[in-house]
Coordinates of C-alpha atoms in Angstrom, one line a residue:
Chain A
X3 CA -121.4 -92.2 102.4
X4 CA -122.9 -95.3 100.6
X5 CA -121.3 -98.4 99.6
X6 CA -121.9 -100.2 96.8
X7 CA -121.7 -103.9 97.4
X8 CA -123.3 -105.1 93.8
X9 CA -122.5 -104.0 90.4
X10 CA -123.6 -105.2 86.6
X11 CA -121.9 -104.3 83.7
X12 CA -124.4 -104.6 80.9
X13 CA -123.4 -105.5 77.6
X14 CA -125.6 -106.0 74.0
X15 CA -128.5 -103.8 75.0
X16 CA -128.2 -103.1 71.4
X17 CA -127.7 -106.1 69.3
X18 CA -125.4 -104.6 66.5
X19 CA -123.0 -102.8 69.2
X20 CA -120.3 -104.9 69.6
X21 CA -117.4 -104.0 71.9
X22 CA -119.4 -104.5 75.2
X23 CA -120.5 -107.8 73.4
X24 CA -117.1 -109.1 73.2
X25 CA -115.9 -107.5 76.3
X26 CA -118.5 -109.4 77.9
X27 CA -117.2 -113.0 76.4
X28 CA -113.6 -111.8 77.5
X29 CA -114.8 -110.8 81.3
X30 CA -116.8 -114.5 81.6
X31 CA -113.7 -116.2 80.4
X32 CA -111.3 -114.4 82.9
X33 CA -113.4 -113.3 85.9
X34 CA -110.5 -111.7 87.4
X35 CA -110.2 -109.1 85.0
X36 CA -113.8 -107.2 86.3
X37 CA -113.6 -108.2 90.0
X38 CA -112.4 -106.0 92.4
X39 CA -112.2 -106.2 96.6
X40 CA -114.9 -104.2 97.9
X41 CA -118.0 -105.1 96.1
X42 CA -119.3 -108.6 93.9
X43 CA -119.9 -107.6 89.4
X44 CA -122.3 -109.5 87.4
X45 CA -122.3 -109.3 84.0
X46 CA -125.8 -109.0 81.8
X47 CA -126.2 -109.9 78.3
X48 CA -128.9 -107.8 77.6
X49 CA -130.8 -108.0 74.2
X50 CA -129.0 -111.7 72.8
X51 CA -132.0 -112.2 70.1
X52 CA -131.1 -108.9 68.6
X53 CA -127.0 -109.9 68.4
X54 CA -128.6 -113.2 67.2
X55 CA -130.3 -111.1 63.9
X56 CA -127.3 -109.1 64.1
X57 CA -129.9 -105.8 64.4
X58 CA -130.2 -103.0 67.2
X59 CA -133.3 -104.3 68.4
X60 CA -135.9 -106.9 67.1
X61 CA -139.6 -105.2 68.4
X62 CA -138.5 -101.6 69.8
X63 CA -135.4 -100.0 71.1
X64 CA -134.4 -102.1 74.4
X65 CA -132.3 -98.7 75.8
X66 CA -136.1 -96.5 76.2
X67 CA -138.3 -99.1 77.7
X68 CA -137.5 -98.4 81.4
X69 CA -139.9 -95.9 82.5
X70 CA -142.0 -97.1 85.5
X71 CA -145.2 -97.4 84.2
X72 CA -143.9 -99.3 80.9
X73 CA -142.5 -101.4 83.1
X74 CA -145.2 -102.0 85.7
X75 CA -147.6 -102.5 82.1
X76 CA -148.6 -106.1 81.8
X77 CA -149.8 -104.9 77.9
X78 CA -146.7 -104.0 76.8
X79 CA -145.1 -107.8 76.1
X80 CA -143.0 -107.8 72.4
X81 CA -139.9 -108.8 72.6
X82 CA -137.5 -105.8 74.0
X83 CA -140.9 -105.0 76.2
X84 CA -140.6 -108.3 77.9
X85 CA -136.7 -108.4 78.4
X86 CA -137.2 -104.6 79.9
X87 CA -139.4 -106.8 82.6
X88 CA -136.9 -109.5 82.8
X89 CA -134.1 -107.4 83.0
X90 CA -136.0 -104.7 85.6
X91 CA -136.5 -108.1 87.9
X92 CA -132.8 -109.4 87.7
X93 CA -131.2 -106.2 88.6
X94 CA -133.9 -103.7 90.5
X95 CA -136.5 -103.2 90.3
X96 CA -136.0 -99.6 89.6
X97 CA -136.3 -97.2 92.6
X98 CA -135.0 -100.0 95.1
X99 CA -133.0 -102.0 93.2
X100 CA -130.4 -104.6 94.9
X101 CA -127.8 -103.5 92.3
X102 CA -126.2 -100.4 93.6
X103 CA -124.7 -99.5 90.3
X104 CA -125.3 -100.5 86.6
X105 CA -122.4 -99.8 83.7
X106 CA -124.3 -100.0 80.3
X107 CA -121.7 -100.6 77.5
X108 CA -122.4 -98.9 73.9
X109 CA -121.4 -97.5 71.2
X110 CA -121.9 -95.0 68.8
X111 CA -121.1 -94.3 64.8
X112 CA -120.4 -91.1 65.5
X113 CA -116.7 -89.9 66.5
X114 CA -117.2 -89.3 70.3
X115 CA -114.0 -91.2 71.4
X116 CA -114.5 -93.1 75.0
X117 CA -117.7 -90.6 76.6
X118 CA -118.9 -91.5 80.0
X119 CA -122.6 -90.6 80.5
X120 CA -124.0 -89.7 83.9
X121 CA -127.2 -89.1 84.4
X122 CA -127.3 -86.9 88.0
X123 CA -124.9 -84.4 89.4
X124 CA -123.8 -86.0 92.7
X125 CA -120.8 -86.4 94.8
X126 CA -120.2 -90.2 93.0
X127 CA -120.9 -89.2 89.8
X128 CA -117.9 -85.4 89.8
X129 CA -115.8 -88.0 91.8
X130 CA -115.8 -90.6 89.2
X131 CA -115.9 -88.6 86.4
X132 CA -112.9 -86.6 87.9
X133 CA -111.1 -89.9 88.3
X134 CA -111.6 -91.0 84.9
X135 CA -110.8 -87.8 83.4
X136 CA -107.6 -87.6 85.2
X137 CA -106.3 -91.5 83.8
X138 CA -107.5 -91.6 80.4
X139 CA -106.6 -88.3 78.4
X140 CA -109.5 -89.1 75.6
X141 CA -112.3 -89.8 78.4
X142 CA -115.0 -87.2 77.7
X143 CA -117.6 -86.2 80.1
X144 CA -121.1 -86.3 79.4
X145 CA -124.0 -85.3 81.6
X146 CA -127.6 -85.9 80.5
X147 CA -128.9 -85.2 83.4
X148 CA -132.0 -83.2 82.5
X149 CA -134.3 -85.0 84.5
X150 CA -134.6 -87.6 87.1
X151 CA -133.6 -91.3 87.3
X152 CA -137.5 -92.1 88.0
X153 CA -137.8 -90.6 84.7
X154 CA -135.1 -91.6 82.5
X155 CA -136.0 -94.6 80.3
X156 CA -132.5 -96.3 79.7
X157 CA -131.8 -99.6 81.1
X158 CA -129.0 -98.4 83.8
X159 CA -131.8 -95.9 85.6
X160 CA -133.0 -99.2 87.2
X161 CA -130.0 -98.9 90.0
X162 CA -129.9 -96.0 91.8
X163 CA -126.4 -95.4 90.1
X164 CA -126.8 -95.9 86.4
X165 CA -123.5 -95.1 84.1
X166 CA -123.6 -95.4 80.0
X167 CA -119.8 -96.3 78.4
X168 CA -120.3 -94.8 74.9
X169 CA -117.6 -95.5 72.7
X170 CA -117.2 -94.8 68.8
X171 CA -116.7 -94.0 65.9
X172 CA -117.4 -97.5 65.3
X173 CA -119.8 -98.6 62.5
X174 CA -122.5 -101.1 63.8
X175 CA -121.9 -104.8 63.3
X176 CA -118.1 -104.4 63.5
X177 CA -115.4 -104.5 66.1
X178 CA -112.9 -102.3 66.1
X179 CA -109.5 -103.0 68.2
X180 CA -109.2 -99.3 69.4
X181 CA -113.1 -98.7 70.4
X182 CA -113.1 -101.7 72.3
X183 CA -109.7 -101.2 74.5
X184 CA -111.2 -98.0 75.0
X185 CA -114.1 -99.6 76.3
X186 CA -112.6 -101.9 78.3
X187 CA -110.2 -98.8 80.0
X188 CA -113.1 -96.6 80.8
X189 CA -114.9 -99.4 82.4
X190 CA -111.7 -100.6 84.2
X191 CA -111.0 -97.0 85.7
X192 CA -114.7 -96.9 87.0
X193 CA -114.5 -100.7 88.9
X194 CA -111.0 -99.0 90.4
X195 CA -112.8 -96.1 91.6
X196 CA -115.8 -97.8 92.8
X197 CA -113.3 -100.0 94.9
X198 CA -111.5 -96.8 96.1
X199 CA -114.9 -95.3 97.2
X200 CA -116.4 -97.7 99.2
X201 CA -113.2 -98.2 101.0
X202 CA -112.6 -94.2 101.5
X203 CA -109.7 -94.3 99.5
X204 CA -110.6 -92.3 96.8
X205 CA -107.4 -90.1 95.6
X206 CA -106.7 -86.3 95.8
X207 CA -109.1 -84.6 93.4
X208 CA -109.6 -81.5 91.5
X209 CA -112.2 -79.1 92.4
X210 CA -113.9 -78.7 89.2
X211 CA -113.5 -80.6 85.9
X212 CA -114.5 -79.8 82.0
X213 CA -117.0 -81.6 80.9
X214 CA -120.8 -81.2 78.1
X215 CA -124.1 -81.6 79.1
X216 CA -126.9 -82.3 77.2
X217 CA -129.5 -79.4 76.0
X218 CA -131.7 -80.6 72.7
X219 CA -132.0 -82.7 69.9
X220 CA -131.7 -81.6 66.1
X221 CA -133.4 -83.3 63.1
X222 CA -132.4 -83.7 59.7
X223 CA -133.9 -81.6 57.3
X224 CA -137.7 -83.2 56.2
X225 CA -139.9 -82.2 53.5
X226 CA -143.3 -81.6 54.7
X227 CA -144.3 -85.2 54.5
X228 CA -141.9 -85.8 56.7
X229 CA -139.3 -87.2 54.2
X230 CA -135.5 -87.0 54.9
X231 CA -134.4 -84.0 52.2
X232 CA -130.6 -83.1 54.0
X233 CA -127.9 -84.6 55.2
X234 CA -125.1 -83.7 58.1
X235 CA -122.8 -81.1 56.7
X236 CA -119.3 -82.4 55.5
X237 CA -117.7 -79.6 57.8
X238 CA -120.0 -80.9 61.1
X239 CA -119.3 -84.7 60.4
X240 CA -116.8 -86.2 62.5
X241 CA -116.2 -83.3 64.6
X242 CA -118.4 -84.2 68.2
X243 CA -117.1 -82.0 70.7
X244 CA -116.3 -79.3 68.2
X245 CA -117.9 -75.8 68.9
X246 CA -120.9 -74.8 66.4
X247 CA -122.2 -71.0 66.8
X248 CA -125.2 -69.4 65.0
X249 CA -124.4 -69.1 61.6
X250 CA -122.3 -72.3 60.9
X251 CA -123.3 -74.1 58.3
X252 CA -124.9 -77.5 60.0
X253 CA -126.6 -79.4 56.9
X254 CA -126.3 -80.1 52.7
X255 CA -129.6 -80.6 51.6
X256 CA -129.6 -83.5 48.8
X257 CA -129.9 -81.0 46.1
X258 CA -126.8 -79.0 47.4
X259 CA -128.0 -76.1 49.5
X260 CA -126.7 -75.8 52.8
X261 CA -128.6 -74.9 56.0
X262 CA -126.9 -72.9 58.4
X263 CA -127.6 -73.5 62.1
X264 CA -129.6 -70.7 64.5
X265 CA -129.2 -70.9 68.2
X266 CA -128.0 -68.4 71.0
X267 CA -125.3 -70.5 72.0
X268 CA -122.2 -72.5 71.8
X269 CA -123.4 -75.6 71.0
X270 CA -121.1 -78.7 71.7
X271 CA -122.5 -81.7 68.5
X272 CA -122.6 -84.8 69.8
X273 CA -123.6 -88.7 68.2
X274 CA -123.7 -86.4 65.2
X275 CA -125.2 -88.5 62.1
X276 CA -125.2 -91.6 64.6
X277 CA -126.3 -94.6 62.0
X278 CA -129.3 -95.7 64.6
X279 CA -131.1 -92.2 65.1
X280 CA -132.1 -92.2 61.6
X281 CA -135.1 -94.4 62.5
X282 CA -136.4 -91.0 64.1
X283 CA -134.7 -88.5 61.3
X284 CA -132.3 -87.3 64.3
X285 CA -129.2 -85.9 62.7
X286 CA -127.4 -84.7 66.4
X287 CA -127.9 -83.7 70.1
X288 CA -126.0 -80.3 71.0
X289 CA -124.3 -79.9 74.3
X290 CA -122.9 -76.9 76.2
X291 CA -119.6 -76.9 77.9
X292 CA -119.4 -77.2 81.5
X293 CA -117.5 -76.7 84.7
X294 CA -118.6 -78.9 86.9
X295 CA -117.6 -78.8 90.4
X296 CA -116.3 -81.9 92.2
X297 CA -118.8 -82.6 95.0
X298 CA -116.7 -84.1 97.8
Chain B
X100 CA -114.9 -100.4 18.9
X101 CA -117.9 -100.9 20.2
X102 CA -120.2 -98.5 21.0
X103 CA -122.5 -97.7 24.5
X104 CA -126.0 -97.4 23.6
X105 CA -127.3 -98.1 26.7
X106 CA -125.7 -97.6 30.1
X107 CA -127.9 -98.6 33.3
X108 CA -127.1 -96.6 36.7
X109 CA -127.7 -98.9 40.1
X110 CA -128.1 -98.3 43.6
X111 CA -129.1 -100.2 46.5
X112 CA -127.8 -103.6 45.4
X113 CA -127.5 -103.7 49.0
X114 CA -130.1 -102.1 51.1
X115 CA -128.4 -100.6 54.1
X116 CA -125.7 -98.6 51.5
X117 CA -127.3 -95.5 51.3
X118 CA -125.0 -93.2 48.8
X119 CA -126.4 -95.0 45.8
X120 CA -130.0 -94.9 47.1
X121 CA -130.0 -91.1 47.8
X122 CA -127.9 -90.4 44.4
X123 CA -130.5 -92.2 42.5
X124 CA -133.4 -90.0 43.9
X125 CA -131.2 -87.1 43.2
X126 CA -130.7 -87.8 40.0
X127 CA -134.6 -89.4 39.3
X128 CA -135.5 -85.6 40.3
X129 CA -133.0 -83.9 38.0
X130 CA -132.3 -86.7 35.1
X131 CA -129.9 -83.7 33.3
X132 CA -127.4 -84.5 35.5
X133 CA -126.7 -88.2 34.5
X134 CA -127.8 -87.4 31.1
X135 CA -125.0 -87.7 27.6
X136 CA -125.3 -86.7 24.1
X137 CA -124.4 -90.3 22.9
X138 CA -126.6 -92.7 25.0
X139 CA -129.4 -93.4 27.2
X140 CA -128.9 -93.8 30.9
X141 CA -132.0 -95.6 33.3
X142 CA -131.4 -95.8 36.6
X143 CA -132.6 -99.0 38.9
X144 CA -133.2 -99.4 42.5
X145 CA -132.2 -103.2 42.9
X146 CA -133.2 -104.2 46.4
X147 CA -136.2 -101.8 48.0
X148 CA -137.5 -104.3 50.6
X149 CA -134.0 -104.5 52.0
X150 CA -134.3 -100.6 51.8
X151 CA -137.3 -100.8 53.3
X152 CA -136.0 -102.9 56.2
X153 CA -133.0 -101.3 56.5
X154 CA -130.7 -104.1 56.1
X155 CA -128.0 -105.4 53.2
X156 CA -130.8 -108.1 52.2
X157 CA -133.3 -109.9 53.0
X158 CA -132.9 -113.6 52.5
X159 CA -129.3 -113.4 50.6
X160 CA -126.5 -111.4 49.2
X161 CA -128.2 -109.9 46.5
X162 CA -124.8 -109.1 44.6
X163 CA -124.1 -113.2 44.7
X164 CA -126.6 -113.8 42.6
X165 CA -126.0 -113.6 38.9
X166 CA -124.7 -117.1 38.2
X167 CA -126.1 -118.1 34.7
X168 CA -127.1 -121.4 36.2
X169 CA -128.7 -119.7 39.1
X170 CA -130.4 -116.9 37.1
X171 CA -131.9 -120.1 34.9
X172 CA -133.0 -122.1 37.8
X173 CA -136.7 -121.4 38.8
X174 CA -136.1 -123.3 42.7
X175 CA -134.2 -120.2 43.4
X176 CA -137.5 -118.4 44.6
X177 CA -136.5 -116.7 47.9
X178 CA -136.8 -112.7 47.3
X179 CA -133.0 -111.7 46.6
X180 CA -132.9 -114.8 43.8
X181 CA -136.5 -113.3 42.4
X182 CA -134.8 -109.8 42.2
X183 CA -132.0 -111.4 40.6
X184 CA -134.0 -112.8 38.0
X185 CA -136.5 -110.1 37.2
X186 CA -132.9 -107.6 37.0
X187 CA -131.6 -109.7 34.3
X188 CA -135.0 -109.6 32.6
X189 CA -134.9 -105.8 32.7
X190 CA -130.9 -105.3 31.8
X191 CA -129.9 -108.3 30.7
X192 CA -129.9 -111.2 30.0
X193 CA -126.5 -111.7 30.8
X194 CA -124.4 -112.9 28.2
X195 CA -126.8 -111.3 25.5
X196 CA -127.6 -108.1 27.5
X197 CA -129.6 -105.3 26.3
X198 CA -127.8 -103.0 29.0
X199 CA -124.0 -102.2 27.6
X200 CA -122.5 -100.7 30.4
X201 CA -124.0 -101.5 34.6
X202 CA -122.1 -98.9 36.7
X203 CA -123.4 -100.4 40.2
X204 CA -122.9 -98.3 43.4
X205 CA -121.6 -99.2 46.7
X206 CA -121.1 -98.7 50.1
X207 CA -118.4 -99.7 52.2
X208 CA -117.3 -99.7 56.2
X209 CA -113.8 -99.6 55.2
X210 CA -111.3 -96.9 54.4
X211 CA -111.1 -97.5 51.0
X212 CA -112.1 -94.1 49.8
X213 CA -113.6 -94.0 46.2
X214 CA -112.7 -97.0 44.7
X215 CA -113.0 -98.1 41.0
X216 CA -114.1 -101.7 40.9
X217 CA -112.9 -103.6 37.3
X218 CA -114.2 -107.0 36.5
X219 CA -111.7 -107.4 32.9
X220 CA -108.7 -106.1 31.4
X221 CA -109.3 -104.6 28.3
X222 CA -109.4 -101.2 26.3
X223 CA -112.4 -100.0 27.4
X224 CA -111.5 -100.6 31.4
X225 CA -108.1 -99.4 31.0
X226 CA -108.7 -96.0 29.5
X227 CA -112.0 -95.4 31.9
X228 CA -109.4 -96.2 34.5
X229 CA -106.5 -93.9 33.5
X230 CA -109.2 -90.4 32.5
X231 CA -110.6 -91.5 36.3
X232 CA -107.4 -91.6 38.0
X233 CA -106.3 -88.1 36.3
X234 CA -109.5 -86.5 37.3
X235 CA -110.2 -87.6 40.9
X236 CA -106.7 -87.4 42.9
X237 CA -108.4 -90.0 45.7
X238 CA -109.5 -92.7 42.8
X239 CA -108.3 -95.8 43.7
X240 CA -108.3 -98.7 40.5
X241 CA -109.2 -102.4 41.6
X242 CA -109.0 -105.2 39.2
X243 CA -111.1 -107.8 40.3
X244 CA -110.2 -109.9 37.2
X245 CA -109.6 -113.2 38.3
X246 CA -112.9 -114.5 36.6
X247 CA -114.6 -114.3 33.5
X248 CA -117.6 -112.2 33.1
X249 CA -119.9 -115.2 32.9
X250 CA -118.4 -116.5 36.1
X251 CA -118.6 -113.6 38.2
X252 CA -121.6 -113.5 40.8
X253 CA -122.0 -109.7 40.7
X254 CA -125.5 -107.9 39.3
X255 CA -123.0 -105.8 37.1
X256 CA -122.2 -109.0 35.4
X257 CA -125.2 -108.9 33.9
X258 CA -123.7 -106.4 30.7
X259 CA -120.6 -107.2 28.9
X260 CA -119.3 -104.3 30.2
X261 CA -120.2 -104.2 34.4
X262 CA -118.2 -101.6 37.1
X263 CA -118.7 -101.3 40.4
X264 CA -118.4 -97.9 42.2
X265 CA -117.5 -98.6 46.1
X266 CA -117.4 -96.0 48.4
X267 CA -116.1 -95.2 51.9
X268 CA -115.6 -95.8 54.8
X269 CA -119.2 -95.3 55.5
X270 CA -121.4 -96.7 58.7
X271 CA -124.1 -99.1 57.1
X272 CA -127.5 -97.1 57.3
X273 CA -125.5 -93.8 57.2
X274 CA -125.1 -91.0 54.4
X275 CA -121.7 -89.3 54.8
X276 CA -121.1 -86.1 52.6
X277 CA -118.0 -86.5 51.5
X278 CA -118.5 -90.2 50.5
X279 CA -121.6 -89.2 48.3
X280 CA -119.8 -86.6 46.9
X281 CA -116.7 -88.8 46.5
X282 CA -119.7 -91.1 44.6
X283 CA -121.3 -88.7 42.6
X284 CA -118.1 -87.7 41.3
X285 CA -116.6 -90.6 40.1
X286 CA -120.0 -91.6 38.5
X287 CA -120.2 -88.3 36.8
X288 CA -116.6 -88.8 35.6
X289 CA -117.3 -92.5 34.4
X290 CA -120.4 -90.8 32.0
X291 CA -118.6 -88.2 30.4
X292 CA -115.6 -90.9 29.3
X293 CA -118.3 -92.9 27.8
X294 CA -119.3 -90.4 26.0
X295 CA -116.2 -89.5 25.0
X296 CA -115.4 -93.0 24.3
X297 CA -118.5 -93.1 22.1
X298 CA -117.6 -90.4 19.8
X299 CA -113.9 -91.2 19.5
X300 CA -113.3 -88.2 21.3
X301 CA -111.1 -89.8 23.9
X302 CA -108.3 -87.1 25.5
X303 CA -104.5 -88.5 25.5
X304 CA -104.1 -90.8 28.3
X305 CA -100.9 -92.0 29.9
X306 CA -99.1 -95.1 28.7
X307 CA -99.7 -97.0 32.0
X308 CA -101.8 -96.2 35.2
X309 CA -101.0 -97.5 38.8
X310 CA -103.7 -100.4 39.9
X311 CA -104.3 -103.2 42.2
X312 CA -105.2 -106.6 41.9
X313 CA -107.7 -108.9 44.2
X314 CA -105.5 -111.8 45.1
X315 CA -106.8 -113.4 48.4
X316 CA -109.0 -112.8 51.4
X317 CA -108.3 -113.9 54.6
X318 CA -110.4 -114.9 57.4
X319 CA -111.2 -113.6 61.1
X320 CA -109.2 -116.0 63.6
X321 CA -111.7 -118.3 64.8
X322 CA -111.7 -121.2 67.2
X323 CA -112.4 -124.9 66.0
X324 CA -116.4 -124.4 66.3
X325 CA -115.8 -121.6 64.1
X326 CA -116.4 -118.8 66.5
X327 CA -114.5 -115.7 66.1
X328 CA -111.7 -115.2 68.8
X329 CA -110.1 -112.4 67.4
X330 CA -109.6 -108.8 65.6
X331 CA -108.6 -107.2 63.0
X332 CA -105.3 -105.5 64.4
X333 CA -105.6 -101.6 65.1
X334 CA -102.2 -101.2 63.2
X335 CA -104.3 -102.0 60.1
X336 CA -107.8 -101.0 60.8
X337 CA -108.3 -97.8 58.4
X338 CA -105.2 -98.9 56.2
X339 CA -106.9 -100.0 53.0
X340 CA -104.5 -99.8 50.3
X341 CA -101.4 -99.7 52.2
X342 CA -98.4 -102.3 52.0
X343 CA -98.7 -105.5 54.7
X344 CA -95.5 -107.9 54.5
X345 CA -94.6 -110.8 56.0
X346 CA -94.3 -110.6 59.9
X347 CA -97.0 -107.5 60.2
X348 CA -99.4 -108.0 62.9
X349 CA -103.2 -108.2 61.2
X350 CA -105.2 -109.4 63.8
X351 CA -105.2 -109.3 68.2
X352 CA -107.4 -112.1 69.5
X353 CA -109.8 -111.0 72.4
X354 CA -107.4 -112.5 75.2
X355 CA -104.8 -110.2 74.0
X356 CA -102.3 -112.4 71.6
X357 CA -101.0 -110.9 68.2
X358 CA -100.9 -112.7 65.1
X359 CA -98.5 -111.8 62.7
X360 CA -99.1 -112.3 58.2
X361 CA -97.1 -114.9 56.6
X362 CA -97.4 -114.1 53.4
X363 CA -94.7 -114.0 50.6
X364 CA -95.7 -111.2 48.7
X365 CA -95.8 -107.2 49.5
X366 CA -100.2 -107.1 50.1
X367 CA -102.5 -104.3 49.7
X368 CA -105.1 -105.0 52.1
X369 CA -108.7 -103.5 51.4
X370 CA -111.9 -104.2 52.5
X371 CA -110.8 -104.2 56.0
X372 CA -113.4 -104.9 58.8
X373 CA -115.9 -104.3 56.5
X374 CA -119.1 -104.6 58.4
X375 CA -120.8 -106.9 55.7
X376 CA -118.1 -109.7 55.5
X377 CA -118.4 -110.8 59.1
X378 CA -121.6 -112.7 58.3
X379 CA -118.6 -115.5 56.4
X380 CA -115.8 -114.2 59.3
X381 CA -113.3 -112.5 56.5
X382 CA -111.7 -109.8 58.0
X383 CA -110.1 -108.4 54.6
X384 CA -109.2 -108.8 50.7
X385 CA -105.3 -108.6 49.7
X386 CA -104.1 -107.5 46.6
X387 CA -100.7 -106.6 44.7
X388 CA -99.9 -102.9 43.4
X389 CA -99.5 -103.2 39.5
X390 CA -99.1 -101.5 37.0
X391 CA -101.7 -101.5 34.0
X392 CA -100.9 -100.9 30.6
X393 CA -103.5 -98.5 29.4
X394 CA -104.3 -100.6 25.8
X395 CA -105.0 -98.1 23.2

């Protein structure tokens, strides 16, 4: 079993997200509150120029510019680009990094309550996410873990243990009291079970737990030149982690007609309508439900 | 009485309130729909680089800008006091205004659901209040009357006769269905009363309609730099329009103390958190619930 001896907690990858922002202030303030026996936390302020214009990013989205070769690419130098490097050098670099675990703190417009996002399926990850699950009775349990650290481009793939805290509904540039103590549970929970794992005192577990994992993207509707025509459907909004089958009607286009969705499966909606995927006319990812079986 | 020759719809005042923008391309494609026997109706997208950009504005508050003095003052050049300008020279010129009737719509972060902004007190205000109120059961009246016309900062200012449709709560740089329905709707009822009001057609109304009044708005607790320390308190996040009295907690600082209202009236906040006002730290508006004599 590994031990993890250094962890960061990440906060303001995206400038207008603001409970890790504040939790952040809170945690350098009172220390205490994020350390924990077994292991040393840092704390990372990630994108501060984008807080500063009070904007998710100022150049490109900070949270996609971790792929090795971006980062190993001397050409790519705006403003997010270069933090990416700065970032990579402080807490990897990725694939043999000297943080052992990286908590990424965001949040979402979308009503997805306190998610924890894992990117593999490992012993650590069912552990933790069997821990969490058991203490806060909101937690839900996302895994997106379609392909391999190497290859995911979010800031936490740099440590070989990389965890996202997504928490909404919470519009962007506001804080909201119940988003962020959910925030600052979730992330709580996971420095308590970190400490519990690297001294081998993790608690009894279950053997399998509910959670979603992550299958595909949906766009809005678009006209053919690519012109947003449709909008979430008043019946889909709000309701992440609801059940959608073929058939269900999924969008209203702006002239009233609605758009049923067509897929083969239960689909779980997720950051449905979320404020900052419009830059890309996203309108939701779709999940399926999952048992997932506690590696011990 | 006067009569509405001219009535000008407006959307995105602010650029990052999408219900208006997306209503006024609806309605650009199908003109019927915002169309009345007794008048003409133009629409007017007020802030496209903001749009464009995605943000409220650009270089200032748009909707703070219709100041006689400021509209006359030719040093005032940045791009939200040039929009000002060339708006008043297309609707206005305020005080003398081509434009009877500005209906401006809005967005807001808060749980105010579709609220009815008035600027004066009189006949015409009252009765469009009272047909509103008996046609949409979520209509919420606001009499932001404290001012005269001529002193009020708001584009709608520009006409003798200026409303302000706000809408939400709705993420900034997000279309919700149910909010632009919510928006549509109460525009679509605010055309046919002037229509009706026009042609002396006007339907029995009561004697007296239930309303509030802006009185105050308070700050975000901040320390003395002027930082923000605190939050608006989760017992009143989403509680637009419901009573606050002395005592109440309104806001939880980040370190975990409560602060309680001292206040000596019975306050209806609104505009809580909204997103927009954090740029000046106000966490909310207060008003008082009155009643308004519907003057026939």
């Amino acid at each position: 079993m590994n031990t993890f001896n250094r962890v960061a907690i990440v906060g303001g990858t995206h400038g207008n997200e603001f409970s890790g922002i504040y939790l952040l202030r809170k945690w350098q303030d009172t220390p205490a509150l994020i350390s924990r026996p077994s292991f040393e936390t840092e704390t990372l302020f990630a994108n501060p120029n984008a807080f500063r214009d009070n904007k998710r990013y100022i150049d490109c989205d900070l949270n996609r510019q971790f792929a090795p070769a971006d980062l190993d690419n001397p050409s790519l130098g705006n403003y997010e680009q270069s933090r990416a490097k700065a970032i990579n050098q402080q807490l990897g670099p990725k694939g043999n990094a000297r943080t052992d675990l990286i908590i990424d703190l965001h949040n979402t417009t979308s009503n997805m309550g306190p998610t924890l996002i894992l990117l593999k399926n490992d012993a650590f990850n069912t552990q933790l996410a069997a821990y969490v699950s058991e203490r806060m009775e909101n937690a839900v349990i996302l895994f997106e873990d379609h392909c391999s650290m190497d290859e995911q481009l979010f800031l936490c793939s740099i440590a070989n243990q990389g965890i996202i805290v997504e928490v909404g509904p919470q519009p962007q540039s506001v804080v909201r009291q119940d988003v962020l103590e959910w925030m600052d549970s979730m992330t709580g929970h996971i420095l308590d079970f970190v400490d519990l794992y690297n001294k081998g005192e993790v608690p009894e577990l279950p053997d399998t737990i509910s959670a979603y994992r992550y299958v595909e993207t949906l766009k809005l509707p678009e006209n053919a030149q690519g012109e947003r025509i449709g909008m979430v459907h008043k019946s889909v909004q709000d309701a992440d982690f609801t059940p959608l089958n073929n058939g269900d009607p999924i969008f209203t286009t702006f002239d009233g007609s609605e758009i049923y969705w067509n897929g083969n499966y239960e689909a779980y909606p997720h950051f449905i309508n979320e404020a900052a995927y419009y830059d890309n006319n996203l309108a939701m990812s779709l999940g399926k439900k999952v048992d997932i079986t506690v590696i011990k």
